[in-house]
Tab-separated table of C-alpha atoms in Angstrom:
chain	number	residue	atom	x	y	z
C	16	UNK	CA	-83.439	201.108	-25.695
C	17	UNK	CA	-84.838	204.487	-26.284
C	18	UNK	CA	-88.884	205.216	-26.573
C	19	UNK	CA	-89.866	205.884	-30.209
C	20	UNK	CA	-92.365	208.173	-31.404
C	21	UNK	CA	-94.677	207.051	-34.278
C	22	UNK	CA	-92.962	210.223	-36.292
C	23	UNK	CA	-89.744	209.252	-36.615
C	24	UNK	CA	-86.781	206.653	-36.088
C	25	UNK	CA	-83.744	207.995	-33.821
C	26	UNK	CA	-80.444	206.714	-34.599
C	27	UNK	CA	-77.947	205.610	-31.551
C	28	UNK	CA	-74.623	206.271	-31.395
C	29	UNK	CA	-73.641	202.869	-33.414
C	30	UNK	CA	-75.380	204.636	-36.529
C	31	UNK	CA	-78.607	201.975	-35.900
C	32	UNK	CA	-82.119	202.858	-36.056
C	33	UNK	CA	-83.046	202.141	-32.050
C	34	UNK	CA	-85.612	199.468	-31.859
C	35	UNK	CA	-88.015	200.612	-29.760
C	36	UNK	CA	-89.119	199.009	-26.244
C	37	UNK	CA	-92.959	199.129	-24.758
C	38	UNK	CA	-93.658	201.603	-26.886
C	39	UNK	CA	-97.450	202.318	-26.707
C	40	UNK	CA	-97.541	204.274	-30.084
C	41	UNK	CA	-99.038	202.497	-33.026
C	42	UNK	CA	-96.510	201.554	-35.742
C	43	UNK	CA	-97.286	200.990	-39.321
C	44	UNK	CA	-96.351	198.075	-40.925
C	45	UNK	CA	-96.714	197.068	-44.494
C	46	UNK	CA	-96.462	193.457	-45.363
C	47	UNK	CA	-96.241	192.519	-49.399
C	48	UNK	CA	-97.258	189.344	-50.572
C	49	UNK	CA	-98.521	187.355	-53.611
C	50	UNK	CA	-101.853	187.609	-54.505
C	51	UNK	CA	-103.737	184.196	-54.318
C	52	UNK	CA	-106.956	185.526	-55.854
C	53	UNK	CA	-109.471	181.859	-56.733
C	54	UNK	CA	-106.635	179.868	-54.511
C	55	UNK	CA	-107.014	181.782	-51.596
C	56	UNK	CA	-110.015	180.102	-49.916
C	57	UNK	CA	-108.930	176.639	-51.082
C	58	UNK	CA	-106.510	175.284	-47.963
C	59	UNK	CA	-107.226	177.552	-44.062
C	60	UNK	CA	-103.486	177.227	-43.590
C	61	UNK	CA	-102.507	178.881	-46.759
C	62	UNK	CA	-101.374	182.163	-45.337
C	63	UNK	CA	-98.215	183.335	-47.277
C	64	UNK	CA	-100.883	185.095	-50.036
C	65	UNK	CA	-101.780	188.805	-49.733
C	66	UNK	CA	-105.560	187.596	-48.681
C	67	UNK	CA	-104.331	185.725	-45.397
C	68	UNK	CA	-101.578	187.867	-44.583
C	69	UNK	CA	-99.591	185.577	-42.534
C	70	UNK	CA	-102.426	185.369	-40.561
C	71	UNK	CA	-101.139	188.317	-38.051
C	72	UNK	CA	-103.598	190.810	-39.192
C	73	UNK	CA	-106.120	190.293	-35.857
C	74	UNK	CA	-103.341	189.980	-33.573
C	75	UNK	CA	-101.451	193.266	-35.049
C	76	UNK	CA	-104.267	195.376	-34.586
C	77	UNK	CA	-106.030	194.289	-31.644
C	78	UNK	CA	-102.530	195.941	-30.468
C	79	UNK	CA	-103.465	198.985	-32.046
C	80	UNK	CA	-101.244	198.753	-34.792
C	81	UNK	CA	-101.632	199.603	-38.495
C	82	UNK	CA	-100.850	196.741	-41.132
C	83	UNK	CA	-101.016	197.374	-44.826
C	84	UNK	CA	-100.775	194.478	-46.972
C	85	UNK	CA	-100.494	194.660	-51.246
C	86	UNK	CA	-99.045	192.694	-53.684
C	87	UNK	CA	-98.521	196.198	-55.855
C	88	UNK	CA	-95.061	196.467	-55.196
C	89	UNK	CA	-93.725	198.377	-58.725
C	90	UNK	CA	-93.543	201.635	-59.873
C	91	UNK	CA	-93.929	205.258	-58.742
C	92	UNK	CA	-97.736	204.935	-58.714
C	93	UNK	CA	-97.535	201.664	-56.562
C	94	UNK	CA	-99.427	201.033	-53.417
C	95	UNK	CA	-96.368	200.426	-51.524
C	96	UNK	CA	-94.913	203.666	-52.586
C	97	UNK	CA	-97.833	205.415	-51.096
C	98	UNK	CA	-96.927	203.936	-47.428
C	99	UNK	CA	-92.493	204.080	-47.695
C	100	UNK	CA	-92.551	207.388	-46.501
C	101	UNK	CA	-93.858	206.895	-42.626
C	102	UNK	CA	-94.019	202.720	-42.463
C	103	UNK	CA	-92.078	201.703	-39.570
C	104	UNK	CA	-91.404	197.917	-40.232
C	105	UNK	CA	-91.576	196.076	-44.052
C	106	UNK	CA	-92.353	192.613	-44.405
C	107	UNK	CA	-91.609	190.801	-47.740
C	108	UNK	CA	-90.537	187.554	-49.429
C	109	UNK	CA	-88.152	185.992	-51.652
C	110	UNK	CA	-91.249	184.604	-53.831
C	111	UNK	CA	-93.040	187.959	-54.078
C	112	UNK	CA	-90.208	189.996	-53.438
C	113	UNK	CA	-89.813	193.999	-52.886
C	114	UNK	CA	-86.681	195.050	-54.172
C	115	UNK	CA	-84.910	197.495	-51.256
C	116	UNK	CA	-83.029	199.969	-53.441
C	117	UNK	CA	-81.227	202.767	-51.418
C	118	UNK	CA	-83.393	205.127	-53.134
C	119	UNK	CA	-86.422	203.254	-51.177
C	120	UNK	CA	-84.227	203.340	-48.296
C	121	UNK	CA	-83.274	207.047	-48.396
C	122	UNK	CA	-87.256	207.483	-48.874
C	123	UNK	CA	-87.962	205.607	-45.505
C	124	UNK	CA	-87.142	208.060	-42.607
C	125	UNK	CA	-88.905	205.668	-40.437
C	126	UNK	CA	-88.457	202.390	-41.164
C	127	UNK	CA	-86.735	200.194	-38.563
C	128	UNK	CA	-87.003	196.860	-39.411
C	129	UNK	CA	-86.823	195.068	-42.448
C	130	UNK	CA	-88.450	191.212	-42.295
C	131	UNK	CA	-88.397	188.670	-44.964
C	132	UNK	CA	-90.669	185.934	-44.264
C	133	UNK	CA	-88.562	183.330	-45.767
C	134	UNK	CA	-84.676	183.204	-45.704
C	135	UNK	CA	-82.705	185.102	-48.460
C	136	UNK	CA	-82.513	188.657	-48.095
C	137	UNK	CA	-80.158	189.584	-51.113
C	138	UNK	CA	-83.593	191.654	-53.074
C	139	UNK	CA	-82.030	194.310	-50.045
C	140	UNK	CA	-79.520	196.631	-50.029
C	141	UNK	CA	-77.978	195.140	-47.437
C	142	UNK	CA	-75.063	197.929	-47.856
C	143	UNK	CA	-77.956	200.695	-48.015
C	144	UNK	CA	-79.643	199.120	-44.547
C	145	UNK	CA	-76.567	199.081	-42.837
C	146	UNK	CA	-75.824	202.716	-43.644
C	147	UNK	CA	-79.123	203.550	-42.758
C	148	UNK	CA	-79.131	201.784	-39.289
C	149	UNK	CA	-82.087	199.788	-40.489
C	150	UNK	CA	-82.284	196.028	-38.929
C	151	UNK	CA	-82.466	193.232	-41.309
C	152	UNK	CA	-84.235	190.296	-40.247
C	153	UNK	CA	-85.139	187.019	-42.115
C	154	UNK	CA	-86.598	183.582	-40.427
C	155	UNK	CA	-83.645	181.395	-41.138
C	156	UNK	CA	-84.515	177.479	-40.989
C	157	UNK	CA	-88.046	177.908	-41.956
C	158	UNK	CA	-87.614	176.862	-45.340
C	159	UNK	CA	-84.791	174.087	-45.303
C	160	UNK	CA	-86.827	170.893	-45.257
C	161	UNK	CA	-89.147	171.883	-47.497
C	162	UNK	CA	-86.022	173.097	-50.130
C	163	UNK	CA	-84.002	169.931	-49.439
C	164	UNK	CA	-86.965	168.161	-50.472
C	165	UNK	CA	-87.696	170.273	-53.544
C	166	UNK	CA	-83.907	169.607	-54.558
C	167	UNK	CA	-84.044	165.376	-53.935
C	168	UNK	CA	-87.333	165.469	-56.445
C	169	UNK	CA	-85.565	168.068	-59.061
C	170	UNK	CA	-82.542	165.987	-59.201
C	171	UNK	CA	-84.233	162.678	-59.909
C	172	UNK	CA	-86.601	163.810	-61.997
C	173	UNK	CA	-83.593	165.216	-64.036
C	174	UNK	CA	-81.569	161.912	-63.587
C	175	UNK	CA	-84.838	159.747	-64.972
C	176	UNK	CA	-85.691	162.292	-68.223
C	177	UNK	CA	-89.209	162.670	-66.361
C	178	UNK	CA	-90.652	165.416	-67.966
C	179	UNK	CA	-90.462	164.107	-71.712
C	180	UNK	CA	-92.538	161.245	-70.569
C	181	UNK	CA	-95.043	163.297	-69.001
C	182	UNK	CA	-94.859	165.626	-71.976
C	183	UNK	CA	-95.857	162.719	-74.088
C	184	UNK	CA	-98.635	161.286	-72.110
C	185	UNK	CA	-99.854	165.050	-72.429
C	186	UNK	CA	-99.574	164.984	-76.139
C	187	UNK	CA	-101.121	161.286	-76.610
C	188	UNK	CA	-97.298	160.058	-77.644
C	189	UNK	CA	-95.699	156.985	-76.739
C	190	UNK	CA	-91.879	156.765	-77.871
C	191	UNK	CA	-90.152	155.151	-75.002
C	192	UNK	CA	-86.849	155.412	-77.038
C	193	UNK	CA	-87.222	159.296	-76.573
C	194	UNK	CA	-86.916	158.800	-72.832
C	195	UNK	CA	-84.633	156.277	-72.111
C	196	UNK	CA	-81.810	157.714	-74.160
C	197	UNK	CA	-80.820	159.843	-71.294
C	198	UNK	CA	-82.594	158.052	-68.486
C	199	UNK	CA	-80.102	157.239	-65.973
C	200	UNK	CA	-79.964	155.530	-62.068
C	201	UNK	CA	-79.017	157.830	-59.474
C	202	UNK	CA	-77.404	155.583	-57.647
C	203	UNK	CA	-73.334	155.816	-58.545
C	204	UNK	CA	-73.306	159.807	-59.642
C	205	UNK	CA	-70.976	161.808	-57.590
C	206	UNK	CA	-73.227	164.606	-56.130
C	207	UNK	CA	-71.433	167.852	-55.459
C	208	UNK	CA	-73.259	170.440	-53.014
C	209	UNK	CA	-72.202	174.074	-53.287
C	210	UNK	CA	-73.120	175.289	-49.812
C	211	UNK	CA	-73.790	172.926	-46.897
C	212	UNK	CA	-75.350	174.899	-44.463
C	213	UNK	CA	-79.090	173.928	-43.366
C	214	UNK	CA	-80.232	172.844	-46.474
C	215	UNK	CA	-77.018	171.447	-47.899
C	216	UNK	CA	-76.977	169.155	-45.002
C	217	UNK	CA	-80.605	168.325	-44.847
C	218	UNK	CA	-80.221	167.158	-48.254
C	219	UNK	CA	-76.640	165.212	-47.692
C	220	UNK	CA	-78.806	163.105	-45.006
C	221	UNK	CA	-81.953	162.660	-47.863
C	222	UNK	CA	-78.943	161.635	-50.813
C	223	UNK	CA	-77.375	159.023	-48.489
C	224	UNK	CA	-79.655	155.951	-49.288
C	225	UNK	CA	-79.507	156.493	-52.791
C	226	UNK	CA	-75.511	155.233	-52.390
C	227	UNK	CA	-74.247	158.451	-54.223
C	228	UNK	CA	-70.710	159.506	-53.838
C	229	UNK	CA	-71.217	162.761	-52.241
C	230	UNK	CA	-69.042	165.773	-52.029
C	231	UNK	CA	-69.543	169.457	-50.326
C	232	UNK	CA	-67.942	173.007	-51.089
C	233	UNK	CA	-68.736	175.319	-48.149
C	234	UNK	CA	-66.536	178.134	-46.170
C	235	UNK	CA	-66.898	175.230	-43.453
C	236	UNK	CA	-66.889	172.122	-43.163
C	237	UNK	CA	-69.786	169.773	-41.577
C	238	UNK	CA	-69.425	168.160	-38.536
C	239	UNK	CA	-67.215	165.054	-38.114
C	240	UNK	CA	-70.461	163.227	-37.049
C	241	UNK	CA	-72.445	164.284	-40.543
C	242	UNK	CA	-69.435	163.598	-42.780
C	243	UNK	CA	-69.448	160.203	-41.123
C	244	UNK	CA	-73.135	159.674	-41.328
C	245	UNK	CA	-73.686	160.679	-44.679
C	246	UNK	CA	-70.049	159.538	-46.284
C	247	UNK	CA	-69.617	163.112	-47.986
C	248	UNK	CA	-66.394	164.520	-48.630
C	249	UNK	CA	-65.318	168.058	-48.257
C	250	UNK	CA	-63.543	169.935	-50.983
C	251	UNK	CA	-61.913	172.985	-49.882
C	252	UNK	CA	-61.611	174.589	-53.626
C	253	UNK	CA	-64.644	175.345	-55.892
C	254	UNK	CA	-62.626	174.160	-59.285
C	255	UNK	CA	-61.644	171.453	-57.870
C	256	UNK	CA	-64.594	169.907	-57.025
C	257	UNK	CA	-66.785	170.793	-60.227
C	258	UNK	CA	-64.957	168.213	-62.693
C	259	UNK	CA	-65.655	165.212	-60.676
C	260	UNK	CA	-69.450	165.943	-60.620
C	261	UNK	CA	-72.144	164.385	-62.264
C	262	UNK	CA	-74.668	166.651	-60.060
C	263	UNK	CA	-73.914	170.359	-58.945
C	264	UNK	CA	-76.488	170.897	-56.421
C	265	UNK	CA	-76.000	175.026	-55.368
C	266	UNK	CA	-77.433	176.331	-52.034
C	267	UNK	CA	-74.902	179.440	-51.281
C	268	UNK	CA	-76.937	182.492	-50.469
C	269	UNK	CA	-76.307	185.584	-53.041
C	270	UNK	CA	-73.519	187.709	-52.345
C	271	UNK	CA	-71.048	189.873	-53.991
C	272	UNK	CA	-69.080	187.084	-53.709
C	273	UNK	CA	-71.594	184.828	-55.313
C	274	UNK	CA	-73.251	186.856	-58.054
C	275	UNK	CA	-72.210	185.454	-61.272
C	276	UNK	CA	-70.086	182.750	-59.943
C	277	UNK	CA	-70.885	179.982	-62.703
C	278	UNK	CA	-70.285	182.436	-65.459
C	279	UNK	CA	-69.172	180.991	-69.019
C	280	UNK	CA	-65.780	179.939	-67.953
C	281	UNK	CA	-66.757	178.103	-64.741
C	282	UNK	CA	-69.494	176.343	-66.207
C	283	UNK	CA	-67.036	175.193	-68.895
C	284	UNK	CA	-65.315	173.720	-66.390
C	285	UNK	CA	-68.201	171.220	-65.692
C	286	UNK	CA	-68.315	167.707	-67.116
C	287	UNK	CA	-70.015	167.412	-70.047
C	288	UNK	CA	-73.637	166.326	-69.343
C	289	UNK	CA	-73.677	167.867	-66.187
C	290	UNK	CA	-76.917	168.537	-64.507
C	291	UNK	CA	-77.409	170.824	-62.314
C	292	UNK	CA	-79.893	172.470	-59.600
C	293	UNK	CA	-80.216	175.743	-58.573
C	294	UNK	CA	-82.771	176.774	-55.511
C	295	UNK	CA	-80.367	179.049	-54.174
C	296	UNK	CA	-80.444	182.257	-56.468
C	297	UNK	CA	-80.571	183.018	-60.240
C	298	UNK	CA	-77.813	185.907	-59.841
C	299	UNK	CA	-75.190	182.948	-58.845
C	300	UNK	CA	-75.567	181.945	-62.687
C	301	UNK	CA	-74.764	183.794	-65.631
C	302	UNK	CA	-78.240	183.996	-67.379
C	303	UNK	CA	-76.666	183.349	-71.261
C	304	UNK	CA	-73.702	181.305	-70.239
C	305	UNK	CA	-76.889	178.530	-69.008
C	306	UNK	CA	-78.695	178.787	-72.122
C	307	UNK	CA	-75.661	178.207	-73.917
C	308	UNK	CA	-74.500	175.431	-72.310
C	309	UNK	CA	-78.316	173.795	-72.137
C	310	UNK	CA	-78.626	174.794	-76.190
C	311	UNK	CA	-74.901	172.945	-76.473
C	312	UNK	CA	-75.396	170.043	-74.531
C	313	UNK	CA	-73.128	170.928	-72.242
C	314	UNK	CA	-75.339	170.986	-69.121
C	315	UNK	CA	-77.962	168.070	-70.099
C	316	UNK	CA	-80.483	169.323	-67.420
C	317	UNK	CA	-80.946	172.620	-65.534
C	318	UNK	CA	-83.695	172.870	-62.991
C	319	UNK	CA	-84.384	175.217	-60.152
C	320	UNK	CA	-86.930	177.803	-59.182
C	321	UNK	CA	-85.146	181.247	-58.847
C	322	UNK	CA	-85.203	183.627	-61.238
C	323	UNK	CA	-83.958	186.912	-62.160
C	324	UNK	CA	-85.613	189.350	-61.787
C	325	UNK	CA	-88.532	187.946	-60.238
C	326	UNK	CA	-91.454	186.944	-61.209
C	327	UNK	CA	-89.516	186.592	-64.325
C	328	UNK	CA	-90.910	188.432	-67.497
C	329	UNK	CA	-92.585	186.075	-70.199
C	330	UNK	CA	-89.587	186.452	-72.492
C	331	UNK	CA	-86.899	185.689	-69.800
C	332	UNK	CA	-84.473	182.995	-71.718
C	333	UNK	CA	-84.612	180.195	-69.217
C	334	UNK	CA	-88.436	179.145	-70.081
C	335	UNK	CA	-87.288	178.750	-73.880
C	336	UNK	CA	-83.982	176.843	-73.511
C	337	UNK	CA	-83.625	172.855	-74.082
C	338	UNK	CA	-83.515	170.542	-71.154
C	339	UNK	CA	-84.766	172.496	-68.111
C	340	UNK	CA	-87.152	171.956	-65.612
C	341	UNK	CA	-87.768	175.087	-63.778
C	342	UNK	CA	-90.831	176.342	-61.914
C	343	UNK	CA	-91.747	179.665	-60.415
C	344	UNK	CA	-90.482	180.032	-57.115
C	345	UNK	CA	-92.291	178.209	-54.909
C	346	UNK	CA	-89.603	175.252	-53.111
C	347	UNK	CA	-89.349	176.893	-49.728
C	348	UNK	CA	-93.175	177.972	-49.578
C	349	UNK	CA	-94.952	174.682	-48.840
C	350	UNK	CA	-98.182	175.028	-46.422
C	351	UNK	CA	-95.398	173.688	-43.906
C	352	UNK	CA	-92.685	176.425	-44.749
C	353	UNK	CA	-95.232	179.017	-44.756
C	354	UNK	CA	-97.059	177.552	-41.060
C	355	UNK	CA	-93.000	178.338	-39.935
C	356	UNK	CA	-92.367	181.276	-41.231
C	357	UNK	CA	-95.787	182.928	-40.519
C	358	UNK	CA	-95.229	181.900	-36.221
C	359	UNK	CA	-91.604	183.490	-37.246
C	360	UNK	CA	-92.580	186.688	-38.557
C	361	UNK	CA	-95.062	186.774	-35.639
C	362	UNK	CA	-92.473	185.786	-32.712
C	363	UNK	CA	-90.087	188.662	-34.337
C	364	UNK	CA	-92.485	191.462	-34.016
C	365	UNK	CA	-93.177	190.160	-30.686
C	366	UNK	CA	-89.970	190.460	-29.813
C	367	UNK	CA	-89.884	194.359	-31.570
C	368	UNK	CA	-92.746	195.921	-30.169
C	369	UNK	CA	-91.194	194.729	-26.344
C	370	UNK	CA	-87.723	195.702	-27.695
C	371	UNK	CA	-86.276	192.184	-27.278
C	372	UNK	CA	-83.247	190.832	-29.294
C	373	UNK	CA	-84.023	188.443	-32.000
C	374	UNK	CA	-82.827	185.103	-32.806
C	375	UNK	CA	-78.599	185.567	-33.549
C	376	UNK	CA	-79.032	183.469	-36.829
C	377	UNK	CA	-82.102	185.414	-37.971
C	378	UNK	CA	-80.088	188.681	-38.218
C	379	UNK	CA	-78.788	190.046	-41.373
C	380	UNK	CA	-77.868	193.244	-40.344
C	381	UNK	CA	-77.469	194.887	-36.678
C	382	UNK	CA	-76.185	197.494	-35.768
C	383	UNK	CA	-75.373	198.864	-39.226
C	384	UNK	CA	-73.151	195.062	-39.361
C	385	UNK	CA	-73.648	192.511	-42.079
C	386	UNK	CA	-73.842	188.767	-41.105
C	387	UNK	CA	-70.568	186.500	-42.513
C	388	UNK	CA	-73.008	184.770	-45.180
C	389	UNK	CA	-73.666	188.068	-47.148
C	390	UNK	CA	-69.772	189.961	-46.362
C-alpha cells in the first residue's frame, strides 16, 4: 500500500482511499461519543462515554497521533464540523450516532476510515463511502450477547404485563386484576426471529428452555446442528411466517431492503395481540403504522430500544403510545459490550496505522464494495 501524507488521501486504481502502511505522519482522528457527565467517574470500565474515550486516548498519542473526541455532533457550528475537513479516520456509534451524509463525505478530502464502535453502520452513506473510496469498518460480534440478552428480558417482561405492576408499586396502587388480564406464560408461544445471524442465534439457544415453538426468517438458514439443538424451524418467506407468531423478535440490519418493511399492511398481517421486539433498527418499522396498531390493540406490546432519529426528540410518537416498553438505546452497550468493542476499535487502528487488513466480517465497505448484509 502506498505512503500517505497527513494532507491528503490518494485514491488507487479500484476508486479506494489507500490505507496507509508505517506511515510515520500523525493522523487525526475524531472519535464522537455520549457524554456521561455525573456517571462518568462511577464504574473504571465505563469507557464508551466522551470522558473515557474508549480508553485509547494514551495509547493514540503516545504514537504521536491527534484524537479529538465530542459529543457535539449537529449543526454547522458543531465541534465535529470544525475537524471534517482534514480528520483522517471517524469513530462513532449506533447509541450516539453521527449521521454520514454525502455532503459530510464530499467535505472529508481526507478521511479514510470510517469505525463504528458497535455493529450497525446504516447512520452512513454506505453508497456515499463507497463512491468515495472511504473504508467502512464496524466491530461485528461485540454486541450480540449482550443484545440477545436485552431481547430474552424485553420479551418476558412483555409476556408477564411487568411494567403495570411496577407502575403501580410506583404510584402506591395495588390492582392485581390490572395485571393479570394480559399476563401470560411464555412457555407454548411460537417465537418468530426475523434475522438469525449472531444475535438471532444467540437468542434461539437462550429461548430453548423456555419450551417455545421457535421459528427463523433469514437469507440463510442456521446450521443443521443449531436447528437441531434449539428445535427452530426455518421459514423461507417473510408472510408466511408472521401469522403463526405470537412473538416477532426482529434482528435484520437496516437496508434498503429493510427500511420500512413492517409498514401498515405487513403489520396487519400479524396476529392480533402480537408482541413484538425491535433491537435491530427503528427505520425497519413504519413509525405511525406502530402507534396505530399499539393505540388499536393490534400489537398488545412493542418494546425495543432504537429509535428514529436518534436520540429521539421529546415529542417522537413511540414514548406516548399504549403498551410499549422502550428505552433509549442502550442493549448492545453493557460495560461488557463496551470492554469488546473498545479492544476492537483499538485492534482496528492497529491494524491501520501498520496497513494490515481487518477482520473479513468487520468490513462494510472495501474497496468502494458493500458487504451482502447492507446490498
Amino acid at each position: 500500500m502506498a505512503t500517505l501524507s497527513a494532507a491528503a488521501a490518494t485514491v488507487d486504481g479500484t476508486g479506494s482511499r489507500t490505507l496507509h502502511a508505517n506511515s510515520p505522519d500523525s493522523k487525526k482522528i475524531v472519535g464522537v461519543f455520549y457524554k456521561a457527565n455525573q456517571y462518568a467517574s462511577l464504574n473504571p470500565e465505563f469507557v464508551g462515554c466522551a470522558e473515557a474515550a474508549l480508553g485509547i486516548r494514551d495509547w493514540l498519542e503516545s504514537k504521536g497521533h491527534q484524537y479529538i473526541v465530542t459529543d457535539d455532533k449537529e449543526g454547522p457550528n458543531c465541534e465535529l464540523e470544525k475537524h471534517i475537513h482534514d480528520m483522517h479516520v471517524l469513530i462513532t456509534t449506533p447509541f450516539h450516532p453521527v449521521y454520514v451524509t454525502a455532503e459530510k463525505i464530499k467535505k472529508a478530502k481526507n478521511l479514510q476510515l470510517l469505525l463504528t464502535a458497535g455493529v450497525g453502520s446504516d447512520h452512513v452513506d454506505l453508497k456515499a463511502a463507497a463512491d468515495a473510496g472511504i473504508t467502512v469498518v464496524e466491530i461485528s460480534g461485540s454486541n450480540a450477547v449482550s443484545v440477545a440478552e436485552d431481547e430474552l428480558m424485553r420479551i418476558l417482561i412483555l409476556v408477564r404485563n411487568f411494567l403495570p405492576g411496577y407502575r403501580q408499586v410506583i404510584d402506591g396502587d395495588w390492582n392485581v386484576a390490572g395485571i393479570a388480564h394480559r399476563a401470560y406464560d411464555l412457555e407454548g408461544k411460537t417465537v418468530g426471529i426475523i434475522g438469525a445471524r449472531r444475535i438471532g442465534k444467540l437468542l434461539l439457544q437462550r429461548l430453548k428452555p423456555f419450551n417455545c415453538n421457535l421459528l427463523y426468517h433469514d437469507r440463510l438458514t442456521i446450521s443443521p446442528e443449531l436447528e437441531k439443538e434449539t428445535g427452530a424451524k426455518f421459514e423461507e418467506d417473510l408472510d408466511v411466517i408472521l401469522p403463526k407468531c405470537d412473538i416477532v423478535v426482529i434482528n435484520t440490519p437496516l437496508t434498503e431492503k429493510t427500511r420500512g418493511m413492517f409498514d401498515k399492511e405487513r403489520i396487519g398481517k400479524l396476529k392480533k395481540g402480537v408482541l413484538i421486539v425491535n433491537n435491530a433498527r427503528a427505520a425497519i418499522m413504519d413509525t405511525q403504522a406502530v402507534v396505530d396498531a399499539c393505540s388499536s390493540g393490534h400489537i398488545a406490546g412493542y418494546s425495543g430500544d432504537v429509535w428514529n432519529p436518534q436520540p429521539a426528540p421529546r415529542d417522537h410518537p413511540w414514548r406516548y403510545m399504549p403498551n410499549h416498553a422502550m428505552t433509549p438505546h442502550v442493549s448492545g452497550t453493557t460495560i461488557n459490550s463496551q470492554l469488546r468493542y473498545a479492544d476492537g476499535v483499538k485492534d482496528t487502528l492497529d491494524k491501520y496505522f501498520n496497513g494490515e487488513e481487518f477482520p473479513a466480517q468487520n468490513y462494510i465497505v472495501k474497496e468502494g464494495k458493500l458487504a451482502s448484509q447492507y446490498q
